[in-house]
Coordinates of C-alpha atoms in Angstrom, one line a residue:
X1218 CA 13.4 43.1 34.6
X1219 CA 14.7 39.4 33.0
X1220 CA 17.1 38.8 30.6
X1221 CA 17.2 42.0 27.6
X1222 CA 20.3 40.4 25.4
X1223 CA 22.0 37.3 24.8
X1224 CA 24.8 36.8 23.2
X1225 CA 26.5 33.1 22.2
X1226 CA 29.7 31.6 20.6
X1227 CA 30.6 28.6 19.6
X1228 CA 27.2 27.5 20.0
X1229 CA 25.6 24.2 18.3
X1230 CA 24.9 25.7 14.7
X1231 CA 26.6 29.2 15.4
X1232 CA 30.4 29.1 14.7
X1233 CA 30.6 32.9 15.1
X1234 CA 29.1 35.2 17.8
X1235 CA 25.5 36.0 17.6
X1236 CA 23.5 38.4 19.4
X1237 CA 19.9 38.7 20.1
X1238 CA 18.0 41.7 21.3
X1239 CA 15.2 40.2 24.0
X1240 CA 11.9 42.4 23.8
X1241 CA 8.3 41.8 25.3
X1242 CA 7.7 39.7 22.0
X1243 CA 10.6 38.1 20.1
X1244 CA 9.5 36.4 17.3
X1245 CA 12.4 33.8 15.5
X1246 CA 11.9 32.8 12.0
X1247 CA 13.7 30.7 9.0
X1248 CA 13.4 27.4 7.1
X1249 CA 13.2 24.3 8.8
X1250 CA 16.6 22.3 9.8
X1251 CA 18.0 26.2 9.7
X1252 CA 18.9 26.9 13.7
X1253 CA 15.5 28.5 14.5
X1254 CA 15.4 25.4 17.6
X1255 CA 18.6 25.8 18.3
X1256 CA 18.5 29.9 19.4
X1257 CA 15.1 29.5 21.1
X1258 CA 16.7 27.2 23.5
X1259 CA 19.5 29.2 24.0
X1260 CA 18.2 30.8 27.4
X1261 CA 16.6 27.8 28.4
X1262 CA 20.2 26.0 28.5
X1263 CA 21.4 29.2 30.1
X1264 CA 19.2 28.5 32.4
X1265 CA 20.3 25.3 34.3
X1266 CA 23.4 27.0 34.9
X1267 CA 21.4 30.3 36.5
X1268 CA 18.9 28.7 38.9
X1269 CA 21.2 25.1 39.8
X1270 CA 22.6 24.4 43.0
X1271 CA 25.3 21.5 41.4
X1272 CA 29.0 22.6 40.6
X1273 CA 28.6 21.8 36.9
X1274 CA 28.3 25.1 34.5
X1275 CA 25.5 23.6 33.2
X1276 CA 22.8 21.2 34.8
X1277 CA 21.7 19.8 31.6
X1278 CA 20.0 16.8 33.1
X1279 CA 16.8 18.7 33.8
X1280 CA 16.2 19.3 30.1
X1281 CA 16.5 16.0 28.6
X1282 CA 18.0 14.7 25.6
X1283 CA 14.8 16.3 23.8
X1284 CA 16.6 19.4 24.3
X1285 CA 20.3 18.3 24.7
X1286 CA 21.9 14.6 24.5
X1287 CA 25.5 16.2 26.6
X1288 CA 27.1 19.3 26.3
X1289 CA 29.4 18.4 23.4
X1290 CA 26.1 18.8 21.5
X1291 CA 26.3 22.4 22.4
X1292 CA 30.0 23.3 20.5
X1293 CA 29.9 24.0 17.4
X1294 CA 31.2 21.2 16.1
X1295 CA 31.5 19.0 18.5
X1296 CA 35.0 19.7 19.6
X1297 CA 35.9 17.5 22.4
X1298 CA 38.0 20.5 24.2
X1299 CA 36.1 23.4 22.6
X1300 CA 34.1 26.0 24.7
X1301 CA 31.4 27.7 24.5
X1302 CA 30.6 31.6 25.7
X1303 CA 27.7 33.2 27.1
X1304 CA 27.0 37.0 27.3
X1305 CA 24.1 37.8 29.5
X1306 CA 22.5 41.3 29.3
X1307 CA 20.6 42.1 32.2
X1308 CA 19.3 45.0 34.4
X1309 CA 19.6 45.4 37.9
X1310 CA 16.8 46.2 40.3
X1311 CA 17.9 49.1 40.7
X1312 CA 17.6 49.5 36.4
X1313 CA 21.0 49.6 36.3
X1314 CA 22.8 47.9 33.3
X1315 CA 24.4 44.4 34.4
X1316 CA 26.4 42.7 31.5
X1317 CA 28.0 38.8 32.7
X1318 CA 30.2 37.1 30.1
X1319 CA 31.3 33.2 30.9
X1320 CA 33.2 30.9 28.7
X1321 CA 33.1 27.4 29.4
X1322 CA 35.8 24.1 28.4
X1323 CA 35.1 21.3 27.8
X1324 CA 37.6 18.3 29.4
X1325 CA 36.7 14.8 27.2
X1326 CA 38.6 12.9 29.0
X1327 CA 37.9 13.7 32.6
X1328 CA 33.8 13.9 31.3
X1329 CA 33.3 17.6 32.8
X1330 CA 33.2 21.2 32.1
X1331 CA 34.9 24.6 33.4
X1332 CA 34.5 27.8 34.3
X1333 CA 37.3 28.9 31.6
X1334 CA 36.3 32.6 32.4
X1335 CA 34.3 34.9 33.8
X1336 CA 33.4 38.6 33.7
X1337 CA 31.0 40.8 34.8
X1338 CA 30.3 44.7 34.8
X1339 CA 27.7 46.9 36.9
X1340 CA 26.9 50.5 36.6
X1341 CA 30.6 52.6 37.7
X1342 CA 31.8 49.1 39.6
X1343 CA 35.5 48.0 38.6
X1344 CA 34.9 44.9 36.4
X1345 CA 35.4 41.8 38.0
X1346 CA 37.1 39.2 35.7
X1347 CA 38.5 36.0 36.9
X1348 CA 40.5 33.8 34.2
X1349 CA 40.9 30.1 34.8
X1350 CA 44.7 29.0 35.9
X1351 CA 44.4 25.0 34.1
X1352 CA 45.4 22.2 36.8
X1353 CA 45.8 18.6 36.9
X1354 CA 42.3 17.9 38.2
X1355 CA 39.2 19.5 37.7
X1356 CA 37.4 18.2 40.6
X1357 CA 36.5 20.3 43.4
X1358 CA 37.5 24.3 43.5
X1359 CA 39.7 25.5 40.7
X1360 CA 42.1 28.5 40.8
X1361 CA 41.7 31.6 38.7
X1362 CA 43.3 34.2 38.4
X1363 CA 41.7 37.4 39.8
X1364 CA 41.8 41.0 37.7
X1365 CA 40.0 44.3 38.3
X1366 CA 40.3 47.6 36.5
X1367 CA 41.2 49.5 39.9
X1368 CA 44.4 46.7 41.0
X1369 CA 46.8 44.5 40.1
X1370 CA 46.3 41.0 38.9
X1371 CA 46.4 38.3 41.7
X1372 CA 47.1 34.9 40.4
X1373 CA 45.8 31.2 42.7
X1374 CA 42.7 32.2 43.7
X1375 CA 40.4 29.0 44.5
X1376 CA 36.8 30.0 43.6
X1377 CA 34.3 27.5 43.3
X1378 CA 31.5 27.9 41.4
X1379 CA 27.6 27.3 41.2
X1380 CA 26.1 26.4 37.9
X1381 CA 27.6 29.8 35.8
X1382 CA 28.5 32.5 38.7
X1383 CA 30.5 32.1 41.3
X1384 CA 29.1 30.3 44.3
X1385 CA 26.6 33.0 46.2
X1386 CA 28.4 33.2 49.7
X1387 CA 32.1 33.7 47.9
X1388 CA 33.8 36.6 49.2
X1389 CA 36.5 37.0 46.3
X1390 CA 36.3 40.9 45.2
X1391 CA 32.7 40.4 46.0
X1392 CA 32.3 37.8 43.4
X1393 CA 29.4 36.5 45.3
X1394 CA 27.5 39.6 45.7
X1395 CA 27.8 40.0 41.9
X1396 CA 26.6 36.5 41.5
X1397 CA 23.8 37.0 43.4
X1398 CA 22.5 40.0 41.4
X1399 CA 22.9 38.2 38.1
X1400 CA 21.0 35.4 39.4
X1401 CA 17.9 37.4 40.6
X1402 CA 17.9 40.0 37.5
X1403 CA 18.1 36.5 35.2
X1404 CA 14.3 35.8 36.3
X1405 CA 12.1 32.4 35.4
X1406 CA 12.3 30.8 31.7
X1407 CA 9.6 28.7 30.9
X1408 CA 9.0 26.8 28.0
X1409 CA 6.6 25.0 25.6
X1410 CA 7.4 22.3 23.3
X1411 CA 6.0 22.2 19.5
X1412 CA 4.1 19.1 20.6
X1413 CA 1.7 18.9 23.5
X1414 CA 0.5 16.4 25.3
X1415 CA -2.3 14.1 23.7
X1416 CA -5.7 14.6 25.8
X1417 CA -6.9 12.1 28.4
X1418 CA -10.8 10.7 29.1
X1419 CA -10.0 11.5 32.4
X1420 CA -8.1 13.1 34.8
X1421 CA -7.1 12.7 38.8
X1422 CA -7.4 16.4 40.5
X1423 CA -3.7 17.1 41.9
X1424 CA -3.4 17.6 45.2
X1425 CA -2.1 21.8 44.3
X1426 CA -2.6 23.5 41.3
X1427 CA 1.0 23.7 39.0
X1428 CA 2.1 26.5 38.9
X1429 CA 2.9 26.3 34.5
X1430 CA 1.5 24.0 31.9
X1431 CA 4.6 22.8 31.6
X1432 CA 6.7 21.7 28.5
X1433 CA 4.5 19.8 26.5
X1434 CA 1.1 21.3 28.4
X1435 CA 1.3 17.9 30.3
X1436 CA 0.0 19.9 33.7
X1437 CA -2.9 21.7 31.8
X1438 CA -5.6 19.5 32.9
X1439 CA -4.4 19.3 36.3
X1440 CA -4.8 23.4 36.3
X1441 CA -8.4 23.1 35.2
X1442 CA -8.9 20.5 37.7
X1443 CA -7.9 22.0 40.5
X1444 CA -9.2 25.4 39.4
X1445 CA -12.8 24.0 39.0
X1446 CA -13.0 22.2 42.5
X1447 CA -10.8 24.7 44.4
X1448 CA -10.7 28.1 42.6
X1449 CA -14.1 28.9 41.9
X1450 CA -13.6 28.6 38.4
X1451 CA -12.4 32.0 38.2
X1452 CA -9.3 30.9 35.5
X1453 CA -11.9 29.0 33.8
X1454 CA -13.5 32.3 33.0
X1455 CA -10.6 34.1 32.1
X1456 CA -9.3 31.3 30.0
X1457 CA -13.3 31.1 27.4
X1458 CA -13.1 35.1 27.5
X1459 CA -9.6 34.6 25.4
X1460 CA -10.6 31.4 23.4
X1461 CA -14.0 33.7 22.3
X1462 CA -12.5 34.5 18.7
X1463 CA -9.9 31.8 18.5
X1464 CA -13.4 29.1 19.2
X1465 CA -16.3 30.9 18.3
X1466 CA -19.5 29.0 19.7
X1467 CA -17.5 26.8 22.3
X1468 CA -16.5 27.3 25.9
X1469 CA -14.3 25.4 27.9
X1470 CA -15.4 23.3 30.8
X1471 CA -14.2 20.9 33.5
X1472 CA -16.7 18.2 34.3
X1473 CA -16.9 15.8 37.8
X1474 CA -17.2 12.0 36.7
X1475 CA -17.1 9.6 39.4
X1476 CA -13.8 11.3 41.5
X1477 CA -12.6 12.1 38.3
X1478 CA -13.4 14.8 35.8
X1479 CA -13.3 15.1 32.1
X1480 CA -12.0 18.5 30.0
X1481 CA -14.7 19.0 27.7
X1482 CA -16.1 22.1 25.0
X1483 CA -19.5 23.1 25.3
X1484 CA -22.0 25.0 23.3
X1485 CA -22.4 28.4 24.0
X1486 CA -25.9 28.4 22.2
X1487 CA -26.7 24.6 24.1
X1488 CA -24.9 23.6 26.8
X1489 CA -26.3 20.2 27.0
X1490 CA -23.9 20.1 24.0
X1491 CA -20.6 19.1 25.7
X1492 CA -18.1 17.0 23.3
X1493 CA -14.5 15.9 24.9
X1494 CA -11.6 17.2 24.6
X1495 CA -10.1 13.3 23.4
X1496 CA -13.0 13.9 20.7
X1497 CA -12.7 17.1 19.3
X1498 CA -10.0 18.5 16.4
X1499 CA -5.6 18.3 17.1
X1500 CA -5.7 21.8 16.9
X1501 CA -7.6 22.7 20.5
X1502 CA -5.9 20.4 22.4
X1503 CA -2.9 22.1 20.7
X1504 CA -3.7 25.5 21.6
X1505 CA -5.5 24.6 24.8
X1506 CA -1.8 24.9 27.3
X1507 CA -1.4 28.4 25.4
X1508 CA -4.5 30.3 26.8
X1509 CA -4.4 27.9 30.1
X1510 CA -0.7 30.0 30.9
X1511 CA -1.9 32.9 29.7
X1512 CA -5.1 32.9 32.1
X1513 CA -3.0 31.7 34.8
X1514 CA -0.3 34.5 34.7
X1515 CA -3.2 36.9 34.8
X1516 CA -4.9 35.4 37.8
X1517 CA -1.8 34.9 39.3
X1518 CA 0.9 37.4 38.3
X1519 CA 4.4 35.9 38.7
X1520 CA 6.6 37.2 41.2
X1521 CA 9.8 37.2 39.3
X1522 CA 10.4 38.2 35.8
X1523 CA 9.2 35.5 33.4
X1524 CA 11.0 34.7 29.7
X1525 CA 8.8 32.0 28.4
X1526 CA 9.4 30.6 25.2
X1527 CA 6.9 29.0 23.0
X1528 CA 8.1 27.0 19.8
X1529 CA 5.5 26.6 16.5
X1530 CA 2.2 28.0 18.8
X1531 CA 0.2 28.1 16.0
X1532 CA 0.7 24.0 15.4
X1533 CA -2.2 22.0 14.0
X1534 CA -4.3 26.1 13.9
X1535 CA -6.5 27.6 11.0
X1536 CA -4.1 30.5 9.8
X1537 CA -7.8 32.8 11.3
X1538 CA -6.4 31.5 14.6
X1539 CA -3.0 32.3 14.1
X1540 CA -3.3 36.2 13.9
X1541 CA -5.6 36.0 17.7
X1542 CA -1.9 34.2 19.0
X1543 CA -0.4 37.2 18.2
X1544 CA -2.9 39.8 19.9
X1545 CA -2.8 37.3 22.6
X1546 CA 0.9 37.8 22.9
X1547 CA 1.4 41.6 22.7
X1548 CA -1.7 41.4 25.5
X1549 CA 0.2 39.5 27.9
X1550 CA 3.5 41.4 27.7
X1551 CA 1.9 44.2 28.2
X1552 CA -0.3 43.2 30.8
X1553 CA 1.5 41.0 32.8
X1554 CA 5.3 41.3 32.3
X1555 CA 6.0 38.0 31.0
X1556 CA 8.3 38.0 27.7
X1557 CA 7.8 35.2 24.6
X1558 CA 10.5 34.2 22.6
X1559 CA 8.6 32.6 19.4
X1560 CA 9.8 30.5 17.4
X1561 CA 6.9 30.2 14.1
X1562 CA 6.5 29.0 10.6
X1563 CA 3.4 31.5 10.6
X1564 CA 3.3 34.5 8.1
X1565 CA -0.3 35.6 9.6
X1566 CA 1.0 35.8 13.4
X1567 CA 3.9 38.0 11.9
X1568 CA 1.7 39.9 9.5
X1569 CA -1.1 40.5 12.5
X1570 CA 2.3 42.0 15.0
X1571 CA 3.4 44.3 12.4
X1572 CA -0.4 45.3 11.6
X1573 CA -0.9 46.3 15.2
X1574 CA 2.0 48.3 15.4
X1575 CA 1.2 50.5 12.5
X1576 CA -2.0 51.0 14.3
X1577 CA -0.2 52.1 17.3
X1578 CA -1.5 49.9 18.8
X1579 CA 1.6 48.3 19.4
X1580 CA 5.5 50.1 19.6
X1581 CA 8.5 48.7 17.6
X1582 CA 10.8 48.6 20.4
X1583 CA 7.8 46.0 21.9
X1584 CA 9.1 43.4 19.2
X1585 CA 11.7 41.9 17.5
X1586 CA 12.1 39.3 14.7
X1587 CA 14.8 37.8 13.9
X1588 CA 15.9 35.5 10.6
X1589 CA 18.1 32.1 11.1
X1590 CA 19.9 31.0 8.1
X1591 CA 22.1 28.3 7.2
X1592 CA 24.8 28.9 4.5
X1593 CA 27.3 26.1 3.8
X1594 CA 26.4 24.2 7.2
X1595 CA 26.8 27.2 9.4
X1596 CA 24.2 29.5 10.9
X1597 CA 23.0 33.0 11.0
X1598 CA 21.3 35.7 12.3
X1599 CA 19.8 39.0 10.9
X1600 CA 17.9 41.3 12.8
X1601 CA 14.4 42.1 10.4
X1602 CA 13.5 46.0 12.1
X1603 CA 9.9 46.9 12.0
X1604 CA 9.6 51.1 11.4
X1605 CA 6.2 52.8 12.7
X1606 CA 4.1 52.1 9.6
X1607 CA 5.0 47.9 9.7
X1608 CA 7.6 48.2 7.6
X1609 CA 10.4 45.8 7.4
X1610 CA 13.7 47.0 6.5
X1611 CA 14.7 43.5 5.0
X1612 CA 13.1 40.2 3.4
X1613 CA 15.1 36.9 3.4
X1614 CA 14.1 35.8 -0.5
X1615 CA 12.1 33.0 -1.4
X1616 CA 10.6 33.3 3.0
X1617 CA 6.9 33.0 3.0
X1618 CA 6.7 33.6 -1.0
X1619 CA 4.8 30.5 -1.5
X1620 CA 1.3 31.8 -2.1
X1621 CA 2.5 34.4 -4.3
X1622 CA 4.2 31.7 -6.3
X1623 CA 0.9 29.5 -6.7
X1624 CA -1.3 31.7 -7.6
X1625 CA 0.9 33.0 -10.5
X1626 CA 1.0 29.5 -11.5
X1627 CA -2.3 28.9 -11.0
X1628 CA -3.2 32.1 -13.3
X1629 CA -1.0 31.0 -16.0
X1630 CA -2.4 27.2 -16.3
X1631 CA -5.7 29.5 -16.3
X1632 CA -4.8 31.3 -19.2
X1633 CA -3.4 28.3 -21.5
X1634 CA -7.1 26.6 -20.9
X1635 CA -9.0 29.7 -22.2
X1636 CA -5.7 30.3 -24.3
X1637 CA -3.6 27.1 -26.1
X1638 CA -1.3 30.0 -28.2
X1639 CA -0.4 31.6 -24.8
X1640 CA 1.9 28.8 -23.4

């Protein structure tokens, strides 16, 4: 199983501690600049300290400045000597809960960070806790006080770290074995940002098929080209089956042109009518990476647990298609085991999830909804629970109320037109 729970303390715009349960489909709502993106990107940031071969707690260079500029940006208030805490709730291969708690301290003058404490607990095994003993330098392995629930503390233990976890070969009261267990249980984190690459008129066929569409959908065309030339077009058939509701009357196809390929839309009624993806509406190019990744997961199921972060999947799409996206994510979670963490502004997407729960086509436990709100510059997270009838136990004032307010204003204006005395 992948990451099931994530806790963060002193992280970015969140001054206190926040906790999020990750269900098969987890939806994050909130107004602009409330902290939604910071929250949904957190598993991606944490993953750089899990799947890494560096000694730095977080390998932020892998993410680029669009995600985070420096470690200080991760600390609430950008404090030069501040710290961030990460709590992971996982499920080991045996099905037993695995909990990991890591504190990361920034050392501004040395432009580095160290793991200042590390704790892990698994089933009935004695808890393991390492507390950093600050020294004169942050270079090389640091010294820690080793604390276990079944023995007295031992000071001055030298422990090399690989990312957030003790290095795999460390033989300090099983720390290395615990680290291996956490890395294997954490799984893979994918990310698809809100702005996808603009399509090109022609593409080269890649030497090998990419395994994902990429953070901006940049590998989408390469996947389609590779499938068309080497994969007997099985992926294209899956994509077009999924697109039937969202793009009625059209199919996606790949056409060879002088050693290169074009991605086109073809009419279902007349396959001689073809439009290059460059010449279609923006919404099609924005949505295509989503459908390609879903088809890729169905034809080539992931070997490890996957958490996929998607920001604003509905961007540039007509509201009619938003509901279809909700069904797409529910079915993908059920059929492929991929879990989704979705930031959205779509009321329609959320409403379709509630409808499917009320229709008993989805379980309330399959969906988690969180609302992020900024109050006096500090962001907070609140869980919105959904019952078996699709009802919500809480709804923030003013969110998704625009249609109601505008309809009320329109009715008032229309009444004043026919009855001037109603003013």
